[in-house]
mmCIF file of C-alpha atoms and ligand atoms in Angstrom:
data_model
loop_
_atom_site.group_PDB
_atom_site.id
_atom_site.type_symbol
_atom_site.label_atom_id
_atom_site.label_comp_id
_atom_site.label_asym_id
_atom_site.label_seq_id
_atom_site.Cartn_x
_atom_site.Cartn_y
_atom_site.Cartn_z
ATOM 1 C CA UNK G 6 0.015 0.204 0.103
ATOM 2 C CA UNK G 7 2.890 2.346 0.949
ATOM 3 C CA UNK G 8 5.648 1.311 -1.452
ATOM 4 C CA UNK G 9 9.356 1.724 -1.172
ATOM 5 C CA UNK G 10 9.637 1.689 -4.557
ATOM 6 C CA UNK G 11 8.844 3.348 -7.734
ATOM 7 C CA UNK G 12 8.087 2.784 -11.337
ATOM 8 C CA UNK G 13 10.214 1.222 -14.640
ATOM 9 C CA UNK G 14 10.176 4.899 -16.009
ATOM 10 C CA UNK G 15 11.936 6.409 -13.053
ATOM 11 C CA UNK G 16 14.490 3.992 -13.412
ATOM 12 C CA UNK G 17 15.185 4.100 -17.392
ATOM 13 C CA UNK G 18 15.233 8.052 -16.376
ATOM 14 C CA UNK G 19 17.501 7.808 -13.916
ATOM 15 C CA UNK G 20 19.991 6.065 -15.692
ATOM 16 C CA UNK G 21 19.657 8.122 -18.861
ATOM 17 C CA UNK G 22 20.322 11.825 -17.589
ATOM 18 C CA UNK G 23 23.651 10.907 -16.700
ATOM 19 C CA UNK G 24 24.946 10.616 -20.352
ATOM 20 C CA UNK G 25 26.289 14.090 -21.575
ATOM 21 C CA UNK G 26 24.123 15.392 -24.306
ATOM 22 C CA UNK G 27 20.899 13.352 -24.297
ATOM 23 C CA UNK G 28 17.827 14.470 -23.659
ATOM 24 C CA UNK G 29 14.948 11.930 -23.139
ATOM 25 C CA UNK G 30 11.478 12.207 -24.498
ATOM 26 C CA UNK G 31 8.629 10.423 -22.498
ATOM 27 C CA UNK G 32 5.852 9.500 -24.645
ATOM 28 C CA UNK G 33 2.772 10.094 -22.053
ATOM 29 C CA UNK G 34 1.153 12.854 -20.063
ATOM 30 C CA UNK G 35 3.313 15.420 -18.519
ATOM 31 C CA UNK G 36 2.857 14.165 -14.865
ATOM 32 C CA UNK G 37 5.314 11.366 -15.598
ATOM 33 C CA UNK G 38 8.245 13.944 -17.053
ATOM 34 C CA UNK G 39 7.777 16.324 -13.972
ATOM 35 C CA UNK G 40 7.387 14.376 -10.689
ATOM 36 C CA UNK G 41 10.486 12.073 -12.475
ATOM 37 C CA UNK G 42 12.295 16.024 -13.007
ATOM 38 C CA UNK G 43 11.176 17.374 -9.677
ATOM 39 C CA UNK G 44 12.494 14.304 -7.232
ATOM 40 C CA UNK G 45 16.188 13.679 -9.683
ATOM 41 C CA UNK G 46 16.676 17.793 -9.157
ATOM 42 C CA UNK G 47 15.839 17.454 -5.873
ATOM 43 C CA UNK G 48 18.420 14.710 -4.908
ATOM 44 C CA UNK G 49 21.140 16.058 -7.469
ATOM 45 C CA UNK G 50 20.948 19.698 -7.027
ATOM 46 C CA UNK G 51 21.073 19.595 -10.885
ATOM 47 C CA UNK G 52 19.429 20.893 -13.647
ATOM 48 C CA UNK G 53 17.821 18.054 -15.803
ATOM 49 C CA UNK G 54 15.912 18.021 -18.663
ATOM 50 C CA UNK G 55 13.172 15.552 -19.597
ATOM 51 C CA UNK G 56 11.012 16.372 -22.412
ATOM 52 C CA UNK G 57 7.403 15.050 -22.892
ATOM 53 C CA UNK G 58 4.956 14.484 -25.461
ATOM 54 C CA UNK G 59 2.209 15.754 -23.063
ATOM 55 C CA UNK G 60 -0.185 13.510 -23.858
ATOM 56 C CA UNK G 61 -4.216 14.406 -23.692
ATOM 57 C CA UNK G 62 -7.445 12.197 -23.287
ATOM 58 C CA UNK G 63 -8.165 12.415 -26.746
ATOM 59 C CA UNK G 64 -4.672 11.113 -27.793
ATOM 60 C CA UNK G 65 -4.478 8.437 -25.384
ATOM 61 C CA UNK G 66 -8.048 7.225 -27.024
ATOM 62 C CA UNK G 67 -6.715 7.813 -30.692
ATOM 63 C CA UNK G 68 -2.788 7.326 -30.559
ATOM 64 C CA UNK G 69 0.097 10.276 -30.816
ATOM 65 C CA UNK G 70 2.677 9.243 -33.139
ATOM 66 C CA UNK G 71 2.723 12.046 -34.820
ATOM 67 C CA UNK G 72 3.134 14.013 -31.645
ATOM 68 C CA UNK G 73 5.511 11.942 -31.324
ATOM 69 C CA UNK G 74 7.662 12.630 -34.048
ATOM 70 C CA UNK G 75 6.989 16.322 -33.656
ATOM 71 C CA UNK G 76 8.237 16.600 -29.940
ATOM 72 C CA UNK G 77 11.496 14.322 -31.397
ATOM 73 C CA UNK G 78 11.910 16.794 -34.230
ATOM 74 C CA UNK G 79 11.821 20.396 -31.791
ATOM 75 C CA UNK G 80 14.042 18.655 -29.219
ATOM 76 C CA UNK G 81 16.277 17.906 -31.633
ATOM 77 C CA UNK G 82 16.479 20.725 -33.550
ATOM 78 C CA UNK G 83 16.601 23.298 -30.127
ATOM 79 C CA UNK G 84 19.310 21.544 -27.992
ATOM 80 C CA UNK G 85 21.019 19.337 -30.418
ATOM 81 C CA UNK G 86 21.761 16.707 -28.262
ATOM 82 C CA UNK G 87 23.662 13.978 -29.278
ATOM 83 C CA UNK G 88 21.206 10.814 -28.144
ATOM 84 C CA UNK G 89 17.340 11.362 -27.894
ATOM 85 C CA UNK G 90 15.855 8.180 -26.263
ATOM 86 C CA UNK G 91 12.229 7.828 -26.625
ATOM 87 C CA UNK G 92 10.155 6.119 -23.601
ATOM 88 C CA UNK G 93 6.643 4.705 -23.336
ATOM 89 C CA UNK G 94 5.383 5.687 -19.849
ATOM 90 C CA UNK G 95 2.322 3.680 -18.764
ATOM 91 C CA UNK G 96 -0.724 4.924 -20.432
ATOM 92 C CA UNK G 97 1.196 4.254 -24.368
ATOM 93 C CA UNK G 98 2.699 1.104 -23.293
ATOM 94 C CA UNK G 99 -1.141 -0.164 -22.730
ATOM 95 C CA UNK G 100 -2.285 1.419 -26.209
ATOM 96 C CA UNK G 101 0.831 -0.226 -28.034
ATOM 97 C CA UNK G 102 2.552 3.257 -29.161
ATOM 98 C CA UNK G 103 4.840 1.967 -31.845
ATOM 99 C CA UNK G 104 8.098 3.617 -30.606
ATOM 100 C CA UNK G 105 10.492 1.264 -33.125
ATOM 101 C CA UNK G 106 8.583 2.757 -35.529
ATOM 102 C CA UNK G 107 8.621 6.095 -35.502
ATOM 103 C CA UNK G 108 12.733 6.257 -34.130
ATOM 104 C CA UNK G 109 12.917 3.815 -37.512
ATOM 105 C CA UNK G 110 11.164 6.365 -39.434
ATOM 106 C CA UNK G 111 13.033 9.851 -37.928
ATOM 107 C CA UNK G 112 16.722 8.039 -38.069
ATOM 108 C CA UNK G 113 17.923 9.722 -41.011
ATOM 109 C CA UNK G 114 15.656 13.247 -40.464
ATOM 110 C CA UNK G 115 17.124 14.199 -37.474
ATOM 111 C CA UNK G 116 21.167 14.648 -36.354
ATOM 112 C CA UNK G 117 20.618 12.847 -32.468
ATOM 113 C CA UNK G 118 21.163 9.127 -32.343
ATOM 114 C CA UNK G 119 17.904 7.290 -31.083
ATOM 115 C CA UNK G 120 17.189 4.596 -28.537
ATOM 116 C CA UNK G 121 14.070 3.141 -27.892
ATOM 117 C CA UNK G 122 13.229 1.811 -24.327
ATOM 118 C CA UNK G 123 9.175 0.256 -23.264
ATOM 119 C CA UNK G 124 9.286 2.119 -19.681
ATOM 120 C CA UNK G 125 5.573 1.841 -18.724
ATOM 121 C CA UNK G 126 5.546 2.165 -15.119
ATOM 122 C CA UNK G 127 3.660 -0.983 -14.177
ATOM 123 C CA UNK G 128 6.328 -3.022 -16.652
ATOM 124 C CA UNK G 129 8.263 -3.315 -13.275
ATOM 125 C CA UNK G 130 9.664 -1.154 -10.612
ATOM 126 C CA UNK G 131 13.031 1.092 -11.266
ATOM 127 C CA UNK G 132 15.960 -1.695 -11.271
ATOM 128 C CA UNK G 133 14.352 -2.785 -14.625
ATOM 129 C CA UNK G 134 14.043 0.332 -15.990
ATOM 130 C CA UNK G 135 18.142 0.979 -15.518
ATOM 131 C CA UNK G 136 18.701 -2.665 -16.222
ATOM 132 C CA UNK G 137 16.947 -2.216 -19.778
ATOM 133 C CA UNK G 138 18.756 0.883 -20.614
ATOM 134 C CA UNK G 139 22.078 -0.255 -19.531
ATOM 135 C CA UNK G 140 21.401 -3.419 -21.728
ATOM 136 C CA UNK G 141 19.811 -1.521 -24.754
ATOM 137 C CA UNK G 142 23.138 0.895 -24.673
ATOM 138 C CA UNK G 143 25.175 -1.748 -24.782
ATOM 139 C CA UNK G 144 23.331 -3.624 -27.499
ATOM 140 C CA UNK G 145 22.889 -0.449 -29.799
ATOM 141 C CA UNK G 146 25.432 1.941 -28.957
ATOM 142 C CA UNK G 147 28.882 -0.047 -28.033
ATOM 143 C CA UNK G 148 30.471 -0.846 -30.670
ATOM 144 C CA UNK G 149 31.594 -4.236 -30.331
ATOM 145 C CA UNK G 150 35.482 -4.487 -32.702
ATOM 146 C CA UNK G 151 36.493 -1.673 -30.378
ATOM 147 C CA UNK G 152 37.619 -4.346 -28.242
ATOM 148 C CA UNK G 153 40.321 -4.739 -30.989
ATOM 149 C CA UNK G 154 41.755 -1.700 -29.249
ATOM 150 C CA UNK G 155 42.617 -2.577 -25.884
ATOM 151 C CA UNK G 156 45.908 -0.924 -24.815
ATOM 152 C CA UNK G 157 48.353 -2.323 -21.885
ATOM 153 C CA UNK G 158 47.309 0.748 -19.309
ATOM 154 C CA UNK G 159 45.209 -0.846 -17.041
ATOM 155 C CA UNK G 160 41.539 0.633 -17.550
ATOM 156 C CA UNK G 161 38.291 -0.405 -16.021
ATOM 157 C CA UNK G 162 34.473 0.415 -16.595
ATOM 158 C CA UNK G 163 32.216 1.241 -13.798
ATOM 159 C CA UNK G 164 28.741 -0.496 -14.224
ATOM 160 C CA UNK G 165 25.611 0.923 -12.887
ATOM 161 C CA UNK G 166 26.950 4.310 -11.454
ATOM 162 C CA UNK G 167 23.794 6.962 -11.447
ATOM 163 C CA UNK G 168 25.539 9.800 -9.635
ATOM 164 C CA UNK G 169 28.066 12.099 -10.610
ATOM 165 C CA UNK G 170 29.417 14.661 -8.515
ATOM 166 C CA UNK G 171 32.413 14.963 -6.099
ATOM 167 C CA UNK G 172 32.087 11.298 -5.490
ATOM 168 C CA UNK G 173 32.784 10.193 -9.436
ATOM 169 C CA UNK G 174 35.362 13.210 -9.679
ATOM 170 C CA UNK G 175 37.384 12.257 -6.481
ATOM 171 C CA UNK G 176 37.313 8.248 -7.595
ATOM 172 C CA UNK G 177 38.759 9.291 -10.625
ATOM 173 C CA UNK G 178 41.355 11.287 -9.543
ATOM 174 C CA UNK G 179 42.805 8.815 -6.964
ATOM 175 C CA UNK G 180 42.506 5.519 -9.525
ATOM 176 C CA UNK G 181 44.558 7.431 -12.007
ATOM 177 C CA UNK G 182 47.304 8.150 -9.317
ATOM 178 C CA UNK G 183 47.346 4.523 -9.139
ATOM 179 C CA UNK G 184 47.717 3.800 -12.734
ATOM 180 C CA UNK G 185 43.887 3.301 -13.286
ATOM 181 C CA UNK G 186 42.193 4.578 -15.858
ATOM 182 C CA UNK G 187 38.257 4.884 -15.772
ATOM 183 C CA UNK G 188 37.492 3.837 -19.412
ATOM 184 C CA UNK G 189 33.334 4.512 -19.067
ATOM 185 C CA UNK G 190 31.145 5.199 -16.409
ATOM 186 C CA UNK G 191 27.718 3.454 -17.483
ATOM 187 C CA UNK G 192 26.306 5.941 -17.190
ATOM 188 C CA UNK G 193 27.153 8.952 -14.983
ATOM 189 C CA UNK G 194 29.292 11.518 -16.749
ATOM 190 C CA UNK G 195 29.962 9.102 -20.002
ATOM 191 C CA UNK G 196 29.449 10.530 -23.403
ATOM 192 C CA UNK G 197 28.512 8.668 -26.259
ATOM 193 C CA UNK G 198 31.816 7.911 -27.602
ATOM 194 C CA UNK G 199 32.644 6.538 -23.943
ATOM 195 C CA UNK G 200 29.938 4.168 -24.325
ATOM 196 C CA UNK G 201 31.124 3.194 -27.825
ATOM 197 C CA UNK G 202 34.438 2.172 -26.598
ATOM 198 C CA UNK G 203 33.190 -0.421 -23.516
ATOM 199 C CA UNK G 204 34.953 -3.449 -24.820
ATOM 200 C CA UNK G 205 38.871 -1.397 -24.430
ATOM 201 C CA UNK G 206 38.211 -1.741 -20.361
ATOM 202 C CA UNK G 207 40.193 -4.656 -18.919
ATOM 203 C CA UNK G 208 37.595 -5.245 -16.176
ATOM 204 C CA UNK G 209 34.224 -3.893 -15.237
ATOM 205 C CA UNK G 210 33.472 -3.357 -11.146
ATOM 206 C CA UNK G 211 29.681 -3.299 -11.120
ATOM 207 C CA UNK G 212 27.821 -0.017 -8.106
ATOM 208 C CA UNK G 213 24.784 -1.275 -8.585
ATOM 209 C CA UNK G 214 23.709 -4.896 -7.128
ATOM 210 C CA UNK G 215 20.295 -4.767 -8.688
ATOM 211 C CA UNK G 216 21.357 -3.203 -12.390
ATOM 212 C CA UNK G 217 25.245 -3.720 -12.605
ATOM 213 C CA UNK G 218 25.563 -7.365 -12.524
ATOM 214 C CA UNK G 219 23.674 -8.260 -15.542
ATOM 215 C CA UNK G 220 25.172 -5.850 -17.579
ATOM 216 C CA UNK G 221 28.755 -7.357 -16.543
ATOM 217 C CA UNK G 222 27.650 -10.714 -17.584
ATOM 218 C CA UNK G 223 26.382 -10.044 -20.976
ATOM 219 C CA UNK G 224 29.935 -7.650 -21.347
ATOM 220 C CA UNK G 225 31.879 -10.993 -20.072
ATOM 221 C CA UNK G 226 30.102 -12.981 -22.301
ATOM 222 C CA UNK G 227 30.449 -10.518 -25.264
ATOM 223 C CA UNK G 228 33.863 -9.189 -24.549
ATOM 224 C CA UNK G 229 35.713 -12.043 -22.276
ATOM 225 C CA UNK G 230 36.133 -8.989 -19.444
ATOM 226 C CA UNK G 231 35.688 -10.571 -16.062
ATOM 227 C CA UNK G 232 33.961 -8.526 -13.657
ATOM 228 C CA UNK G 233 33.653 -8.078 -9.608
ATOM 229 C CA UNK G 234 30.882 -6.560 -7.692
ATOM 230 C CA UNK G 235 31.750 -6.033 -4.343
ATOM 231 C CA UNK G 236 32.827 -4.069 -2.217
ATOM 232 C CA UNK G 237 31.207 -0.535 -2.744
ATOM 233 C CA UNK G 238 33.960 1.890 -1.419
ATOM 234 C CA UNK G 239 32.504 3.581 1.501
ATOM 235 C CA UNK G 240 33.248 3.280 4.346
ATOM 236 C CA UNK G 241 37.274 2.952 5.529
ATOM 237 C CA UNK G 242 37.873 -0.413 4.756
ATOM 238 C CA UNK G 243 35.139 -0.964 2.323
ATOM 239 C CA UNK G 244 37.275 1.377 0.902
ATOM 240 C CA UNK G 245 40.457 0.001 1.501
ATOM 241 C CA UNK G 246 39.306 -3.536 0.014
ATOM 242 C CA UNK G 247 37.776 -1.475 -3.077
ATOM 243 C CA UNK G 248 41.661 -0.419 -3.860
ATOM 244 C CA UNK G 249 43.163 -3.289 -2.996
ATOM 245 C CA UNK G 250 40.556 -5.831 -5.042
ATOM 246 C CA UNK G 251 42.206 -3.182 -8.331
ATOM 247 C CA UNK G 252 45.819 -3.193 -7.314
ATOM 248 C CA UNK G 253 45.794 -6.657 -6.853
ATOM 249 C CA UNK G 254 44.005 -7.680 -10.239
ATOM 250 C CA UNK G 255 46.519 -5.617 -12.193
ATOM 251 C CA UNK G 256 49.189 -6.373 -9.971
ATOM 252 C CA UNK G 257 50.313 -2.565 -9.279
ATOM 253 C CA UNK G 258 52.626 -1.064 -7.181
ATOM 254 C CA UNK G 259 50.828 1.089 -4.672
ATOM 255 C CA UNK G 260 51.430 2.035 -1.452
ATOM 256 C CA UNK G 261 47.690 1.949 -0.152
ATOM 257 C CA UNK G 262 48.477 0.504 3.635
ATOM 258 C CA UNK G 263 50.538 3.440 4.120
ATOM 259 C CA UNK G 264 47.633 5.705 3.066
ATOM 260 C CA UNK G 265 45.311 4.361 5.545
ATOM 261 C CA UNK G 266 47.729 3.500 8.303
ATOM 262 C CA UNK G 267 47.631 7.516 8.387
ATOM 263 C CA UNK G 268 43.856 7.190 9.191
ATOM 264 C CA UNK G 269 43.987 4.777 11.447
ATOM 265 C CA UNK G 270 44.168 7.714 14.508
ATOM 266 C CA UNK G 271 41.456 9.242 12.662
ATOM 267 C CA UNK G 272 39.456 6.287 12.830
ATOM 268 C CA UNK G 273 40.273 5.694 16.086
ATOM 269 C CA UNK G 274 38.891 8.511 17.460
ATOM 270 C CA UNK G 275 35.844 8.520 15.407
ATOM 271 C CA UNK G 276 35.154 4.743 17.288
ATOM 272 C CA UNK G 277 35.776 6.150 20.588
ATOM 273 C CA UNK G 278 32.846 8.874 20.318
ATOM 274 C CA UNK G 279 30.807 6.621 18.206
ATOM 275 C CA UNK G 280 30.911 3.609 20.452
ATOM 276 C CA UNK G 281 27.338 2.407 21.178
ATOM 277 C CA UNK G 282 25.360 4.755 19.103
ATOM 278 C CA UNK G 283 22.384 2.863 17.138
ATOM 279 C CA UNK G 284 21.864 3.369 13.449
ATOM 280 C CA UNK G 285 19.211 2.563 10.910
ATOM 281 C CA UNK G 286 19.927 2.677 7.526
ATOM 282 C CA UNK G 287 17.762 3.057 4.897
ATOM 283 C CA UNK G 288 18.733 2.607 1.214
ATOM 284 C CA UNK G 289 19.205 0.515 -1.604
ATOM 285 C CA UNK G 290 20.945 -2.984 -1.626
ATOM 286 C CA UNK G 291 24.635 -1.874 -2.580
ATOM 287 C CA UNK G 292 24.584 1.405 -0.227
ATOM 288 C CA UNK G 293 22.787 -0.157 2.412
ATOM 289 C CA UNK G 294 25.516 -3.183 2.931
ATOM 290 C CA UNK G 295 28.568 -0.653 2.677
ATOM 291 C CA UNK G 296 27.127 1.258 5.396
ATOM 292 C CA UNK G 297 26.168 -1.504 7.740
ATOM 293 C CA UNK G 298 29.655 -2.460 7.826
ATOM 294 C CA UNK G 299 31.013 0.808 7.867
ATOM 295 C CA UNK G 300 28.392 1.910 11.050
ATOM 296 C CA UNK G 301 30.026 -1.430 12.663
ATOM 297 C CA UNK G 302 33.565 -0.181 11.597
ATOM 298 C CA UNK G 303 32.764 3.203 13.785
ATOM 299 C CA UNK G 304 31.716 1.390 16.792
ATOM 300 C CA UNK G 305 27.929 1.985 16.157
ATOM 301 C CA UNK G 306 25.022 -0.526 16.372
ATOM 302 C CA UNK G 307 23.079 -1.262 13.332
ATOM 303 C CA UNK G 308 19.576 -1.478 14.823
ATOM 304 C CA UNK G 309 17.785 -1.325 11.371
ATOM 305 C CA UNK G 310 18.849 -2.248 7.836
ATOM 306 C CA UNK G 311 16.279 -1.179 5.351
ATOM 307 C CA UNK G 312 16.895 -2.050 1.508
ATOM 308 C CA UNK G 313 14.150 -1.157 -0.846
ATOM 309 C CA UNK G 314 14.807 -4.062 -3.381
ATOM 310 C CA UNK G 315 17.846 -6.887 -3.557
ATOM 311 C CA UNK G 316 19.760 -8.312 -6.696
ATOM 312 C CA UNK G 317 21.790 -11.914 -6.715
ATOM 313 C CA UNK G 318 24.484 -11.274 -4.010
ATOM 314 C CA UNK G 319 22.407 -8.634 -1.757
ATOM 315 C CA UNK G 320 22.006 -11.241 1.340
ATOM 316 C CA UNK G 321 25.005 -13.379 0.998
ATOM 317 C CA UNK G 322 27.258 -9.561 1.075
ATOM 318 C CA UNK G 323 24.625 -8.132 3.825
ATOM 319 C CA UNK G 324 25.370 -11.356 6.420
ATOM 320 C CA UNK G 325 29.118 -10.540 5.928
ATOM 321 C CA UNK G 326 28.596 -6.832 6.630
ATOM 322 C CA UNK G 327 26.163 -7.542 9.328
ATOM 323 C CA UNK G 328 28.675 -9.839 10.927
ATOM 324 C CA UNK G 329 27.693 -10.845 14.933
ATOM 325 C CA UNK G 330 25.456 -7.490 14.614
ATOM 326 C CA UNK G 331 21.640 -8.547 14.959
ATOM 327 C CA UNK G 332 19.571 -5.723 13.591
ATOM 328 C CA UNK G 333 16.145 -5.541 11.964
ATOM 329 C CA UNK G 334 16.598 -6.221 8.266
ATOM 330 C CA UNK G 335 13.716 -4.782 6.123
ATOM 331 C CA UNK G 336 13.552 -6.517 2.371
ATOM 332 C CA UNK G 337 11.599 -4.080 0.316
ATOM 333 C CA UNK G 338 9.354 -3.023 3.161
ATOM 334 C CA UNK G 339 6.221 -0.480 2.984
ATOM 335 C CA UNK G 340 6.771 2.547 4.880
ATOM 336 C CA UNK G 341 4.621 2.111 7.766
ATOM 337 C CA UNK G 342 6.847 -0.904 8.480
ATOM 338 C CA UNK G 343 9.904 1.139 8.514
ATOM 339 C CA UNK G 344 8.151 3.807 10.612
ATOM 340 C CA UNK G 345 7.335 1.752 13.342
ATOM 341 C CA UNK G 346 10.247 0.110 13.576
ATOM 342 C CA UNK G 347 11.739 3.540 13.976
ATOM 343 C CA UNK G 348 9.435 4.349 16.765
ATOM 344 C CA UNK G 349 9.973 1.522 18.926
ATOM 345 C CA UNK G 350 13.683 1.639 18.294
ATOM 346 C CA UNK G 351 14.546 5.113 18.878
ATOM 347 C CA UNK G 352 17.852 4.936 16.764
ATOM 348 C CA UNK G 353 20.533 8.140 17.376
ATOM 349 C CA UNK G 354 20.864 8.414 13.534
ATOM 350 C CA UNK G 355 19.418 7.594 10.437
ATOM 351 C CA UNK G 356 21.347 7.166 7.315
ATOM 352 C CA UNK G 357 19.128 7.360 4.107
ATOM 353 C CA UNK G 358 18.136 10.192 1.675
ATOM 354 C CA UNK G 359 16.055 12.710 1.006
ATOM 355 C CA UNK G 360 13.028 10.681 1.116
ATOM 356 C CA UNK G 361 14.080 10.029 4.999
ATOM 357 C CA UNK G 362 14.531 13.809 6.092
ATOM 358 C CA UNK G 363 10.843 14.186 7.498
ATOM 359 C CA UNK G 364 11.861 11.780 10.747
ATOM 360 C CA UNK G 365 14.552 14.642 11.819
ATOM 361 C CA UNK G 366 11.356 17.131 11.780
ATOM 362 C CA UNK G 367 8.852 14.591 13.771
ATOM 363 C CA UNK G 368 10.667 12.362 15.271
ATOM 364 C CA UNK G 369 13.842 14.626 16.543
ATOM 365 C CA UNK G 370 16.183 11.496 14.842
ATOM 366 C CA UNK G 371 18.725 13.464 12.875
ATOM 367 C CA UNK G 372 19.067 12.187 9.254
ATOM 368 C CA UNK G 373 22.164 12.377 7.286
ATOM 369 C CA UNK G 374 21.463 11.863 3.459
ATOM 370 C CA UNK G 375 24.069 10.393 2.443
ATOM 371 C CA UNK G 376 22.813 9.779 -1.387
ATOM 372 C CA UNK G 377 22.815 13.637 -2.201
ATOM 373 C CA UNK G 378 24.704 14.129 -5.424
ATOM 374 C CA UNK G 379 26.923 17.082 -3.853
ATOM 375 C CA UNK G 380 27.853 14.782 -1.040
ATOM 376 C CA UNK G 381 31.679 13.045 -1.045
ATOM 377 C CA UNK G 382 30.687 10.132 0.560
ATOM 378 C CA UNK G 383 33.271 7.316 -1.655
ATOM 379 C CA UNK G 384 36.800 6.360 -0.869
ATOM 380 C CA UNK G 385 38.719 7.584 2.625
ATOM 381 C CA UNK G 386 38.018 11.304 2.060
ATOM 382 C CA UNK G 387 34.002 10.164 2.244
ATOM 383 C CA UNK G 388 34.704 8.383 4.684
ATOM 384 C CA UNK G 389 36.016 10.878 7.170
ATOM 385 C CA UNK G 390 33.697 13.778 6.231
ATOM 386 C CA UNK G 391 30.594 10.920 6.957
ATOM 387 C CA UNK G 392 32.195 10.012 10.326
ATOM 388 C CA UNK G 393 32.262 13.679 10.883
ATOM 389 C CA UNK G 394 28.704 14.589 9.976
ATOM 390 C CA UNK G 395 27.678 11.349 12.164
ATOM 391 C CA UNK G 396 29.387 12.840 15.079
ATOM 392 C CA UNK G 397 28.383 16.313 14.317
ATOM 393 C CA UNK G 398 24.161 15.564 14.050
ATOM 394 C CA UNK G 399 24.587 12.930 16.979
ATOM 395 C CA UNK G 400 26.236 15.838 19.423
ATOM 396 C CA UNK G 401 23.828 18.487 18.291
HETATM 397 S S1 LIG E 507 3.652 4.583 -12.605
HETATM 398 FE FE1 LIG E 507 3.113 5.062 -15.097
HETATM 399 S S2 LIG E 507 2.013 7.394 -14.596
HETATM 400 FE FE2 LIG E 507 3.418 7.027 -12.796
HETATM 401 S S3 LIG E 507 5.459 7.516 -13.441
HETATM 402 FE FE3 LIG E 507 5.465 5.890 -13.446
HETATM 403 S S4 LIG E 507 5.005 5.658 -15.997
HETATM 404 FE FE4 LIG E 507 4.433 7.534 -15.194
#
């Protein structure tokens, strides 16, 4: 009744807007475009462009392929994007609008590349949207014979990254210092050329348990690129193990442990200050697992781990992350279940996103938004920053 996950169209749009010079066109009523843009802008703090055919009741009854054509041509001429993904919404999926035919007919008439995604909200939750976009990009945009141009320099693709900002910027710099090149981020901040070049990488790293694994398997099958999916670089130990996995894979010589050793006094300081405090974690699977082990590393007790959707490896990794702690684990819960538990357990802090901020007003429990696109959360610096923010919020 009160779901904590959203629709396929949301996932598809979220994955697409990360690609540079890309403007998605939603074939549907205006609400789908407005609500998704509103939410994604609030979460990322960025200007997001999503266009809509703004269908009326008459359009839904009689079909509106001409309106779709006109909108695509206008978007192409006005904004000159490199890629126009066309997406159905609930209504146009139900009436069976043939968006692929429209794409074929316009192919030579517009400058942008076109891809099509069937994204009716009822077709799946957001994970289906993420996954279909990644698979479509690999199938329609990636150029297979570029696999022959691999250089010796270690390079990786990050698969299932939909947030850019300071995290991605810092990660690129850190990996570069280690001698590892990020070949393509699927999708955040990449352009079409990066996506065409996907086969050039030596390794794929999945950053999303629910959308990254299948594309990694496809890339392994098609181009022989191996993949890893764990750990996610959030927290001190997780970041250490993330970098160590890559350094070991490429057999690089990098003083990682010296860097980590310098952090030990800070880790001890935070452990001393945060020991025994209770944390509730409300997140997607990849972050929830990383945060569970991170709060334990800080001496805190995870009392609740709420995960909106789970992937193939989620439960196995979660077991490891929880260790001997005994949090309440809610998988694909309803909002009321989370609220009831939080009211009963009264954690000292909630680690979540924008959607959880009302807890701090209603229940006076501080909420740290660990998903905002403008905050640094990954790597050693991200771990220091989150630890300090937790401490500040608990002290308030
Ligand atoms: S559920 Fe359907 S109507 Fe609602 S936003 Fe998603 S696609 Fe649009």
